[in-house]
PDB file of C-alpha atoms in Angstrom:
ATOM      1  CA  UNK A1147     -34.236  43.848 -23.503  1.00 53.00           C
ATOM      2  CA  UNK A1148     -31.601  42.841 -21.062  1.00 53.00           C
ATOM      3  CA  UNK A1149     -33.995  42.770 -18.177  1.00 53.00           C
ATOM      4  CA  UNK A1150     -36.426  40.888 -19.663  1.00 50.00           C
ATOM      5  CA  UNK A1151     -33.779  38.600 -20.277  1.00 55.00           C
ATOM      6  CA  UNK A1152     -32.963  38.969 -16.802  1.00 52.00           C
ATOM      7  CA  UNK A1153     -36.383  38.404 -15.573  1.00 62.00           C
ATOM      8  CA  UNK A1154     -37.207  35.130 -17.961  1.00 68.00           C
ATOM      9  CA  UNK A1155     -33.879  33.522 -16.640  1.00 71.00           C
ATOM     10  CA  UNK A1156     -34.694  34.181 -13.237  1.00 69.00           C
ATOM     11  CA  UNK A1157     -38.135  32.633 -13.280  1.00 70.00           C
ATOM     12  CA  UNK A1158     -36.974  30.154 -14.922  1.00 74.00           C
ATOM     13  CA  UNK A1159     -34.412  29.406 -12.187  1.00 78.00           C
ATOM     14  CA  UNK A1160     -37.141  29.499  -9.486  1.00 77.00           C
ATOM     15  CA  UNK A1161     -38.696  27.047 -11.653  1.00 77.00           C
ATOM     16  CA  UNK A1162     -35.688  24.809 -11.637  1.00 79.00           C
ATOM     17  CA  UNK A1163     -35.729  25.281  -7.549  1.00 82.00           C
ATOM     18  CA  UNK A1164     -39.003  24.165  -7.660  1.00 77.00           C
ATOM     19  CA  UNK A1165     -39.099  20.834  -9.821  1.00 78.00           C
ATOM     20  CA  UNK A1166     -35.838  19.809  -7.247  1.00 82.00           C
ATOM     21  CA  UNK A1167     -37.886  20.424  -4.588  1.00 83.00           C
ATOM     22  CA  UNK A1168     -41.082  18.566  -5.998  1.00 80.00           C
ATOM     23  CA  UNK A1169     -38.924  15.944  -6.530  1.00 79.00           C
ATOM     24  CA  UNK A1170     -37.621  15.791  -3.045  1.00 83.00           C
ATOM     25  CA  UNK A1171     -40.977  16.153  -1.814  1.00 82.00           C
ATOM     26  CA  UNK A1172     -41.976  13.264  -3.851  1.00 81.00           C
ATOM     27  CA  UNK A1173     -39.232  10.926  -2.549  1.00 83.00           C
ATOM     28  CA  UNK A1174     -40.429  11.876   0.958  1.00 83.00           C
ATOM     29  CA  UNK A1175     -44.105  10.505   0.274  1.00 77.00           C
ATOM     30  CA  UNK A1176     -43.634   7.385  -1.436  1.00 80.00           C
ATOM     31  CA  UNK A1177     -41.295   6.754   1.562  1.00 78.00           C
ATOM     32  CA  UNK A1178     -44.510   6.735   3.123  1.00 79.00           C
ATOM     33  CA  UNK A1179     -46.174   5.013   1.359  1.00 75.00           C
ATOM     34  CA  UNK A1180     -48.693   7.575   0.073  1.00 72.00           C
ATOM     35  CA  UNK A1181     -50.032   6.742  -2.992  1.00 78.00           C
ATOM     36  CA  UNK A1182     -53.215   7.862  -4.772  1.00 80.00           C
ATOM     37  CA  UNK A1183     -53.312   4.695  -6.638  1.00 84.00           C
ATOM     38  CA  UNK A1184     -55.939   4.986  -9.242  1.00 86.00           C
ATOM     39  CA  UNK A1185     -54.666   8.555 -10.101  1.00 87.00           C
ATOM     40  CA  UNK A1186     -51.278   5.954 -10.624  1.00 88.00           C
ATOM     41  CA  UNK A1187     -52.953   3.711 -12.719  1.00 90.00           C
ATOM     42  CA  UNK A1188     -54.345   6.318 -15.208  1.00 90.00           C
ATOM     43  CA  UNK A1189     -50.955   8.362 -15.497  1.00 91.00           C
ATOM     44  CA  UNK A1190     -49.643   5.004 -16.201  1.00 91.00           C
ATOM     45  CA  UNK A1191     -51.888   3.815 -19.135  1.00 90.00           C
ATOM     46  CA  UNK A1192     -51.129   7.576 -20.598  1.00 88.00           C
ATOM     47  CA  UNK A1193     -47.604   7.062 -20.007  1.00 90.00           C
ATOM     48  CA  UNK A1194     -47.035   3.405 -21.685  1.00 89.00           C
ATOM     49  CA  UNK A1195     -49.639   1.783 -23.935  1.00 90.00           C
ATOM     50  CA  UNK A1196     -50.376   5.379 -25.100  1.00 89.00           C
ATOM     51  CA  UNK A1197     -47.037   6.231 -25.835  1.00 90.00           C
ATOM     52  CA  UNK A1198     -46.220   3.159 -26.759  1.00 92.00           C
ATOM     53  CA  UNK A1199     -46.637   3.219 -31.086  1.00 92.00           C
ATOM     54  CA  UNK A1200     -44.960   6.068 -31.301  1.00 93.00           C
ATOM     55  CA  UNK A1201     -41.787   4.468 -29.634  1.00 94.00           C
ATOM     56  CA  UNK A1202     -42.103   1.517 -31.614  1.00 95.00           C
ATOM     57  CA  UNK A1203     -42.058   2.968 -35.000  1.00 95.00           C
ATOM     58  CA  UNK A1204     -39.444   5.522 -33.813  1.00 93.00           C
ATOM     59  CA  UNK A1205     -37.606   2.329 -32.559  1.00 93.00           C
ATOM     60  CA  UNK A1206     -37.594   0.472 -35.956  1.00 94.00           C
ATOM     61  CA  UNK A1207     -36.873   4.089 -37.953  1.00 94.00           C
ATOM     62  CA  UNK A1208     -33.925   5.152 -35.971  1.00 93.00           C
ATOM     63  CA  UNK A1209     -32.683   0.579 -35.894  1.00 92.00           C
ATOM     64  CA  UNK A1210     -32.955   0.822 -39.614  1.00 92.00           C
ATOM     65  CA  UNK A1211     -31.183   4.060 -40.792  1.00 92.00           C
ATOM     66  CA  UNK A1212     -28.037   2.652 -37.757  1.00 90.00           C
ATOM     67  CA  UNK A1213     -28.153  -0.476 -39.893  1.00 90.00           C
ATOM     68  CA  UNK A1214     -28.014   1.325 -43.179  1.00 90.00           C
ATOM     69  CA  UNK A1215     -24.906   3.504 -42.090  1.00 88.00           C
ATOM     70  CA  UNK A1216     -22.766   0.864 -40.264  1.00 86.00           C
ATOM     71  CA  UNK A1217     -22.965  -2.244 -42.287  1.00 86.00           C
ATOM     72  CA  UNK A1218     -22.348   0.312 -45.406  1.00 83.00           C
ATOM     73  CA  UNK A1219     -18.846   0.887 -44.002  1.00 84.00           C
ATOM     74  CA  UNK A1220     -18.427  -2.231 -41.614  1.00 85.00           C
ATOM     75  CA  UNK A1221     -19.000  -4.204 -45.216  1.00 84.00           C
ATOM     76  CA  UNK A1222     -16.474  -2.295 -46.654  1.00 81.00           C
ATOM     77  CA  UNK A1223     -13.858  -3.498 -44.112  1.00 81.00           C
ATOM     78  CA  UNK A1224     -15.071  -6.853 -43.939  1.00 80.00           C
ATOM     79  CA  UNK A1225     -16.297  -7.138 -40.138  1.00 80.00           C
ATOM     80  CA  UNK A1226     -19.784  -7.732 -41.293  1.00 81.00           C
ATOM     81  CA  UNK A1227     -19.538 -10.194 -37.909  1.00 82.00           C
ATOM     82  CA  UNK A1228     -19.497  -7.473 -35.961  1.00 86.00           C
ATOM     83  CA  UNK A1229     -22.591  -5.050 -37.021  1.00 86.00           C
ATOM     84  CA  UNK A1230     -25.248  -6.805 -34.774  1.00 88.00           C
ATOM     85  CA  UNK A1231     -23.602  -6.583 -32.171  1.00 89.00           C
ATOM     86  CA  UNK A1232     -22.333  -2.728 -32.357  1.00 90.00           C
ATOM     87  CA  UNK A1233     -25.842  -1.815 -33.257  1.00 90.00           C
ATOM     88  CA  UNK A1234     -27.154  -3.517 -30.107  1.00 91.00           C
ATOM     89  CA  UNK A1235     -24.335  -1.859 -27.842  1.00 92.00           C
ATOM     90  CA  UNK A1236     -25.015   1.346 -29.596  1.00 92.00           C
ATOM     91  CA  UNK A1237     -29.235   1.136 -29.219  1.00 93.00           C
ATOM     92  CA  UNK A1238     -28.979  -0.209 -25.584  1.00 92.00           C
ATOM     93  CA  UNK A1239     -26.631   1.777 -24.080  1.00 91.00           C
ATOM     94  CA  UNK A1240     -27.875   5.371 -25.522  1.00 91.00           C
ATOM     95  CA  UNK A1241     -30.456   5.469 -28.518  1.00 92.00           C
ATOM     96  CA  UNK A1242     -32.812   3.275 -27.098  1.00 94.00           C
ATOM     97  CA  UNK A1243     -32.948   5.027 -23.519  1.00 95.00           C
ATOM     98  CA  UNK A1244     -32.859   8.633 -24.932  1.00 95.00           C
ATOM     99  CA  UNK A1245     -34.961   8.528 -27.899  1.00 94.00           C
ATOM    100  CA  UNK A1246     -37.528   6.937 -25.846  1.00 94.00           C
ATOM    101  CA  UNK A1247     -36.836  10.001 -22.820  1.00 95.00           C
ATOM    102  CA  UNK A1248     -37.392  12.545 -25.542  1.00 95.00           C
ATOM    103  CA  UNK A1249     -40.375  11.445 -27.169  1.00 94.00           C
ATOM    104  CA  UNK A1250     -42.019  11.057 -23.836  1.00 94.00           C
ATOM    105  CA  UNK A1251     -41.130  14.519 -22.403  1.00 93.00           C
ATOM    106  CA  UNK A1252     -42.824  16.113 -26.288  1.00 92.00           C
ATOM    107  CA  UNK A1253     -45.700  14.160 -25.585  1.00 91.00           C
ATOM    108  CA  UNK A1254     -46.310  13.340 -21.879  1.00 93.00           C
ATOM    109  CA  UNK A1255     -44.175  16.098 -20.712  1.00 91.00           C
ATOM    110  CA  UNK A1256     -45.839  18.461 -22.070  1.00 92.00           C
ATOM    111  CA  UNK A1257     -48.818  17.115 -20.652  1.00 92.00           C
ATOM    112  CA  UNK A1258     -48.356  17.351 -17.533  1.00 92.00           C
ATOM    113  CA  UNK A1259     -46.928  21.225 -17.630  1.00 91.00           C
ATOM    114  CA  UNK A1260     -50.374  22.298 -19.728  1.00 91.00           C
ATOM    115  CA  UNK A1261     -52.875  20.424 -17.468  1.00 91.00           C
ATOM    116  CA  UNK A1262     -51.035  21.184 -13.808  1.00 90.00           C
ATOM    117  CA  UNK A1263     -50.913  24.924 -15.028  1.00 90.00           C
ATOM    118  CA  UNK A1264     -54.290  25.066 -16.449  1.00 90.00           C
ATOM    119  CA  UNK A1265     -55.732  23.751 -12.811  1.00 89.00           C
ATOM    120  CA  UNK A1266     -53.305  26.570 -11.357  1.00 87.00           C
ATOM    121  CA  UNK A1267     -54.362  29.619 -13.020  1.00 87.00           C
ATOM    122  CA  UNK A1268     -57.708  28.187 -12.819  1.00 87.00           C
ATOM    123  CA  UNK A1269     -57.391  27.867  -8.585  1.00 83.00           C
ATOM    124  CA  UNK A1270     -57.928  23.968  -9.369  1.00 86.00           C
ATOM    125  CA  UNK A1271     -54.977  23.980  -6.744  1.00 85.00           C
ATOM    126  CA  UNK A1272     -56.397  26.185  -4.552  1.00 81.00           C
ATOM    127  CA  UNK A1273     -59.566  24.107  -4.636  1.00 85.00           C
ATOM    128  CA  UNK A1274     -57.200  21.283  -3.244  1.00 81.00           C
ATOM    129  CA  UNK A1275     -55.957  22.971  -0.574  1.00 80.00           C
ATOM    130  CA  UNK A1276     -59.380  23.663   0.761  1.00 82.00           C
ATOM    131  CA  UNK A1277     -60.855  20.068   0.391  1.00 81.00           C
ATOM    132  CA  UNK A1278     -56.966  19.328   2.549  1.00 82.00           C
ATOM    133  CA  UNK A1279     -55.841  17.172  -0.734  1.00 79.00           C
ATOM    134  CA  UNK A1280     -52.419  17.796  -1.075  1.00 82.00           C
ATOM    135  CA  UNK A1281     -51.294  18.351  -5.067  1.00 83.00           C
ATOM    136  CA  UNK A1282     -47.829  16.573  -4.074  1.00 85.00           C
ATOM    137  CA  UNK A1283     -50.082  13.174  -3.288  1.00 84.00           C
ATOM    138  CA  UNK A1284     -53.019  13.571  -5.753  1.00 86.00           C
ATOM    139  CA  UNK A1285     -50.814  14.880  -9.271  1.00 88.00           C
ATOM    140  CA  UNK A1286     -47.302  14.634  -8.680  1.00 89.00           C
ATOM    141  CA  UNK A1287     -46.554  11.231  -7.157  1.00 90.00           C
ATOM    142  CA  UNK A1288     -48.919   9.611  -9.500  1.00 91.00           C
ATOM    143  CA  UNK A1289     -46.947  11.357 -12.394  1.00 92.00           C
ATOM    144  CA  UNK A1290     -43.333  10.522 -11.195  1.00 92.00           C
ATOM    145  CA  UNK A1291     -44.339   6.772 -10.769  1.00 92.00           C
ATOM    146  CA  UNK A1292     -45.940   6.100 -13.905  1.00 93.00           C
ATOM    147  CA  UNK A1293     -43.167   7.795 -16.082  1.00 94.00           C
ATOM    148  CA  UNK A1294     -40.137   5.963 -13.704  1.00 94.00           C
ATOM    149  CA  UNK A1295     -41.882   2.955 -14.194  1.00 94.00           C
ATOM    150  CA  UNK A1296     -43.277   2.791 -17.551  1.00 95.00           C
ATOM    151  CA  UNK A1297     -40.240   4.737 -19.280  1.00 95.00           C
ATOM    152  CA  UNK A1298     -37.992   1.944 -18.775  1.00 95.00           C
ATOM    153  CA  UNK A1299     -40.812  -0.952 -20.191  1.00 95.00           C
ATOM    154  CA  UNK A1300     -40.897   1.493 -23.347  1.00 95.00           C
ATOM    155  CA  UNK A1301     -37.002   1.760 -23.490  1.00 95.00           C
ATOM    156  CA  UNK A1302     -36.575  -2.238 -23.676  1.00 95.00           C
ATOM    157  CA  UNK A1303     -39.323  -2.707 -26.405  1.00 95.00           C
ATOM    158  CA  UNK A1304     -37.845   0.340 -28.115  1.00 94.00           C
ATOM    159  CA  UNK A1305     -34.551  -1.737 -28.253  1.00 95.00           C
ATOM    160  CA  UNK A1306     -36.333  -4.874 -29.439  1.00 95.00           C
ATOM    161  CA  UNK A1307     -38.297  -2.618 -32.128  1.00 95.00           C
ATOM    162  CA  UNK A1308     -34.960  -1.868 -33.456  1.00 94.00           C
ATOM    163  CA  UNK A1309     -32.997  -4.615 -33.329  1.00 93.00           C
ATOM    164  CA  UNK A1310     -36.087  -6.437 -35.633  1.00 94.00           C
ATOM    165  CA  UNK A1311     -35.428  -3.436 -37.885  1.00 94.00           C
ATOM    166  CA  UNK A1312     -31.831  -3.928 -37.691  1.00 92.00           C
ATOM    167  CA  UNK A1313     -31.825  -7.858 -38.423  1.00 92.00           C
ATOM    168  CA  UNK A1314     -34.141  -7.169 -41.372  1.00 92.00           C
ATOM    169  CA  UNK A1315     -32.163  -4.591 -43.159  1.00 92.00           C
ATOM    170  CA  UNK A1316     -29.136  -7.095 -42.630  1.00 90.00           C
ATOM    171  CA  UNK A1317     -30.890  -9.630 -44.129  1.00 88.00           C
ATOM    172  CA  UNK A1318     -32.595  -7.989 -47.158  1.00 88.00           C
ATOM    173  CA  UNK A1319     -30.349  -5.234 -47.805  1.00 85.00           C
ATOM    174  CA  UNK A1320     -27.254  -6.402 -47.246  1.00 86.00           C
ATOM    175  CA  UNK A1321     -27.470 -10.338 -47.223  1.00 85.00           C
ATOM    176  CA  UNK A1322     -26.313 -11.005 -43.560  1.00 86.00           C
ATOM    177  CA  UNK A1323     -28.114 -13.863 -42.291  1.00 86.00           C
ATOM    178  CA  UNK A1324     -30.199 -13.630 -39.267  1.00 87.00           C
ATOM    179  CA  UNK A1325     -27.495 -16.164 -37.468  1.00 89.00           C
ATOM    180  CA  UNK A1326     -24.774 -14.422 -38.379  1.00 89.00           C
ATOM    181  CA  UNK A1327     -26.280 -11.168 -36.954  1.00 88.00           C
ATOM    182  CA  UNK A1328     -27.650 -12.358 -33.524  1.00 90.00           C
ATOM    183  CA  UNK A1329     -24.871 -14.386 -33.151  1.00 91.00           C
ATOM    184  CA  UNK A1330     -23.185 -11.070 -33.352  1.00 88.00           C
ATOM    185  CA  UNK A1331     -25.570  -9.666 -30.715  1.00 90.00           C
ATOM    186  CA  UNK A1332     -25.184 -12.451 -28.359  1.00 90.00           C
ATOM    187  CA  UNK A1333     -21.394 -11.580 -28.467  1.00 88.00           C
ATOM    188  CA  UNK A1334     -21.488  -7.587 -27.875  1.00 90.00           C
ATOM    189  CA  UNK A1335     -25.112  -7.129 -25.782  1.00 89.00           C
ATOM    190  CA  UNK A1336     -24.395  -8.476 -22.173  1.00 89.00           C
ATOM    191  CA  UNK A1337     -27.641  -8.168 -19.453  1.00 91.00           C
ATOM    192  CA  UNK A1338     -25.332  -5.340 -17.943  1.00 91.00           C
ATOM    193  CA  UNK A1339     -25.987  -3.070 -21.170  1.00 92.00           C
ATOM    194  CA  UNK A1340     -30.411  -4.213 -20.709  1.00 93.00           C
ATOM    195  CA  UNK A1341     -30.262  -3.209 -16.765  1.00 94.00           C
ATOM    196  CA  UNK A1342     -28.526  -0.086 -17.442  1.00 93.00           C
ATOM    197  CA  UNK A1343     -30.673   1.099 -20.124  1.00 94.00           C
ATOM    198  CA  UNK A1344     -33.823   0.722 -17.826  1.00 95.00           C
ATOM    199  CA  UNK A1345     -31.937   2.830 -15.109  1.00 95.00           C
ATOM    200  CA  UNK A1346     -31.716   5.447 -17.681  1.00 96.00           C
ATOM    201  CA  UNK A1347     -34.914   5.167 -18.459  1.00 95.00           C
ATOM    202  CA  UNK A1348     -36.316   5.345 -15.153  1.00 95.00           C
ATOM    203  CA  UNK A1349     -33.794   8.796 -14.507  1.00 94.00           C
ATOM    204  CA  UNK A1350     -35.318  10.479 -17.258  1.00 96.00           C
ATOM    205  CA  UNK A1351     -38.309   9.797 -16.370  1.00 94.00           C
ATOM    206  CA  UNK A1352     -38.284  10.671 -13.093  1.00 93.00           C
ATOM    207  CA  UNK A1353     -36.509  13.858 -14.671  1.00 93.00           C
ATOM    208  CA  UNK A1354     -39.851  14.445 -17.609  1.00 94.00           C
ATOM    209  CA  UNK A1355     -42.368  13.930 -14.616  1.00 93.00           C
ATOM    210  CA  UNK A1356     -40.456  16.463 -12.271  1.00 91.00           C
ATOM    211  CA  UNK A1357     -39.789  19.259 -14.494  1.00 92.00           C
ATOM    212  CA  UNK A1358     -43.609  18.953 -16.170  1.00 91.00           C
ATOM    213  CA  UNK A1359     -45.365  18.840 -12.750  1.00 90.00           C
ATOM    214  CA  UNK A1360     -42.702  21.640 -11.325  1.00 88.00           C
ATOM    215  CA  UNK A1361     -43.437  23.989 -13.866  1.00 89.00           C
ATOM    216  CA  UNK A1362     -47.224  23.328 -13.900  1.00 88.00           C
ATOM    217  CA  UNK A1363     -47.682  23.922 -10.485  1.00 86.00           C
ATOM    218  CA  UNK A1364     -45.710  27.546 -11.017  1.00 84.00           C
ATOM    219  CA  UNK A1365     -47.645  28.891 -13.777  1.00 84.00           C
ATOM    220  CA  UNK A1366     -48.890  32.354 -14.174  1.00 81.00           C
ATOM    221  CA  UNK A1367     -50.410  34.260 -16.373  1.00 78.00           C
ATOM    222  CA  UNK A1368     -53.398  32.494 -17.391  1.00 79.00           C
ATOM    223  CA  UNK A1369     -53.454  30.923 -21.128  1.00 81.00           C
ATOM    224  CA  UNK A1370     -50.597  32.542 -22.243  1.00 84.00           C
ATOM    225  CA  UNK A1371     -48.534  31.465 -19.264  1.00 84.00           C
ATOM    226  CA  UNK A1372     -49.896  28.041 -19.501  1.00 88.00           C
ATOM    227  CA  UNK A1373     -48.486  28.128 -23.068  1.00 87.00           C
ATOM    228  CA  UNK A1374     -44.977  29.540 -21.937  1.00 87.00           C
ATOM    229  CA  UNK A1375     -44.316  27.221 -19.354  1.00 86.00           C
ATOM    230  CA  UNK A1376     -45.217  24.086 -21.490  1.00 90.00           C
ATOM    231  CA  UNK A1377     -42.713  25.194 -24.063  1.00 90.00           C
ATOM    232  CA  UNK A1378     -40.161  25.477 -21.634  1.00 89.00           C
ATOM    233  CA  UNK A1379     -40.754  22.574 -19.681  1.00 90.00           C
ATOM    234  CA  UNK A1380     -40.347  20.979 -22.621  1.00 93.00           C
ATOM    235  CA  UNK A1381     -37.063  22.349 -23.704  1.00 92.00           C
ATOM    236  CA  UNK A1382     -35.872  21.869 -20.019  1.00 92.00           C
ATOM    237  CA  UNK A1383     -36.995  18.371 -20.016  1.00 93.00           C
ATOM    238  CA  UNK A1384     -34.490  17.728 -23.085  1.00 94.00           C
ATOM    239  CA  UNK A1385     -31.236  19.186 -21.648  1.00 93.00           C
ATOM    240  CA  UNK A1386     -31.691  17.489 -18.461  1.00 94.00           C
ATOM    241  CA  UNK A1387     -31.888  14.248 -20.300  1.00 95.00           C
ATOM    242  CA  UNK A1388     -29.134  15.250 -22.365  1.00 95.00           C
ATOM    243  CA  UNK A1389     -26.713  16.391 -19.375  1.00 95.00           C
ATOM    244  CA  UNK A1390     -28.220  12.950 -17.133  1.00 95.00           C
ATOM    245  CA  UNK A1391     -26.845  11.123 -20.234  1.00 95.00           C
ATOM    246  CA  UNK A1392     -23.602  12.467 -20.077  1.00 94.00           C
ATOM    247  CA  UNK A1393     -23.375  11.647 -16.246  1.00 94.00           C
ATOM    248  CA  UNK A1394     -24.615   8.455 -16.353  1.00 94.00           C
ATOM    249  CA  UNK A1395     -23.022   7.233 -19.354  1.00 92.00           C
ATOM    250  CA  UNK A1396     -19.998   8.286 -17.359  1.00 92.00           C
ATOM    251  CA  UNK A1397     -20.634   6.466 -14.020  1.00 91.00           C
ATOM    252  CA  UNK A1398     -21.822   3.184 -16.096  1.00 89.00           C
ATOM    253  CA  UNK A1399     -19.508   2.763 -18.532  1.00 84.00           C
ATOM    254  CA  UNK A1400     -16.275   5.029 -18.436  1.00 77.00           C
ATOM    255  CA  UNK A1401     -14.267   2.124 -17.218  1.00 70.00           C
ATOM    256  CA  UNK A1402     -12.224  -0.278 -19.195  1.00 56.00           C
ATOM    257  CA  UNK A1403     -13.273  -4.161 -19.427  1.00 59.00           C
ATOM    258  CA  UNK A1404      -9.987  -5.928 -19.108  1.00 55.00           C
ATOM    259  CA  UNK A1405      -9.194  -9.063 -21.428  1.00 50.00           C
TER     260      UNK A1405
END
């Protein structure tokens, strides 16, 4: 038991190796400018307007139930003037970016570890070699752009999603009225809190794309290794979100706005 446990956390350290270099070895390529670009524009259309209901309606879910639970208790201590705005900072600076992260590496993600590693087991790669395609140009690139690029479009019309969600609750449930609730969110939100959500969301995507094509390209074991390593490039996909949070969070926001 204890070597196998040995064993699975040493692949999956290779693996780790692997999707940092794949992600250097991206960086070096768009530096030069090579770009497969119609292999681009399809990994971007699976990437945004695909994912894009999904986001949306997890957008408006996760903006309601915040609205529920803060104007319950802001109510209660009569700073209703203040629960636009704290549900803006709140969805902007973190929801927003990481929801959005972590239903794209379950669905896209996951994608990219199970069709990379069914062209691997299946010599698909090998193929590439031969007809001197390299896999970094024709898969990965594409992959890294579309989810860098399109991850941060999703993460802004999350936030809108919500905020709707948000102002109707107020309104409905709670009788706020729609002035007295942007009004709030014109006082919080500042275009800082937008920009640096659509960093984040660019990170983690750059973070879902890496780890999904790193993992597919290093797959062995034909169906039922194609299974394993989707499962954990999934669950690696959501810690490094979760620890990029953390660091990010950290570097954007840890200091103090004077008054």
């Amino acid at each position: 038991m204890a070597n196998l446990a040995d064993s699975r956390l040493g692949r999956w350290a290779q693996r780790v190796q692997a999707a940092a270099l794949i992600g250097g070895q991206t960086l070096v390529h768009l530096s030069r400018g090579k770009i497969h670009r119609r292999n681009t524009i399809e990994q971007m259309h699976l990437v945004g307007p695909d994912s894009l209901g999904i986001v949306l309606l997890a957008g408006v879910s996760i903006g309601a139930v915040f609205t529920i639970q803060v104007a319950r208790e802001f109510i209660k201590y009569g700073a209703t003037s203040a629960i636009g705005g704290v549900m803006a900072v709140a969805m902007a600076r973190e929801l927003s970016p990481v929801f959005a992260a972590v239903i794209l590496a379950g669905r896209v993600g996951s994608a990219f570890a199970a069709e990379i590693g069914t062209m691997r087991v299946t010599e698909q790669i090998d193929a590439l070699y031969v007809l001197r395609t390299d896999p970094i140009d024709y898969l990965v690139v594409p992959r890294v752009l579309a989810c860098c690029t399109m991850l941060p479009l999703l993460t802004e019309l999350g936030l809108l999603a919500a905020m709707l969600a948000g102002l109707t609750i107020s309104e409905l449930g709670f009788g706020i009225t729609r002035y007295e609730f942007l009004d709030s969110v014109k006082t919080f939100l500042e275009v800082r809190d937008l920009f640096c959500a659509a960093i984040k969301g660019a990170c983690f995507g750059g973070l879902i794309a890496a780890i999904g094509c790193g993992w597919g390209l290093t797959t062995s074991g034909g169906a039922k290794g194609v299974g394993q390593a989707t499962t954990s490039a999934v669950v690696t996909s959501l810690l490094a979100i979760l620890i990029a949070n953390f660091f990010l969070s950290w570097l954007m926001f840890r200091s103090v706005p004077t008054l």
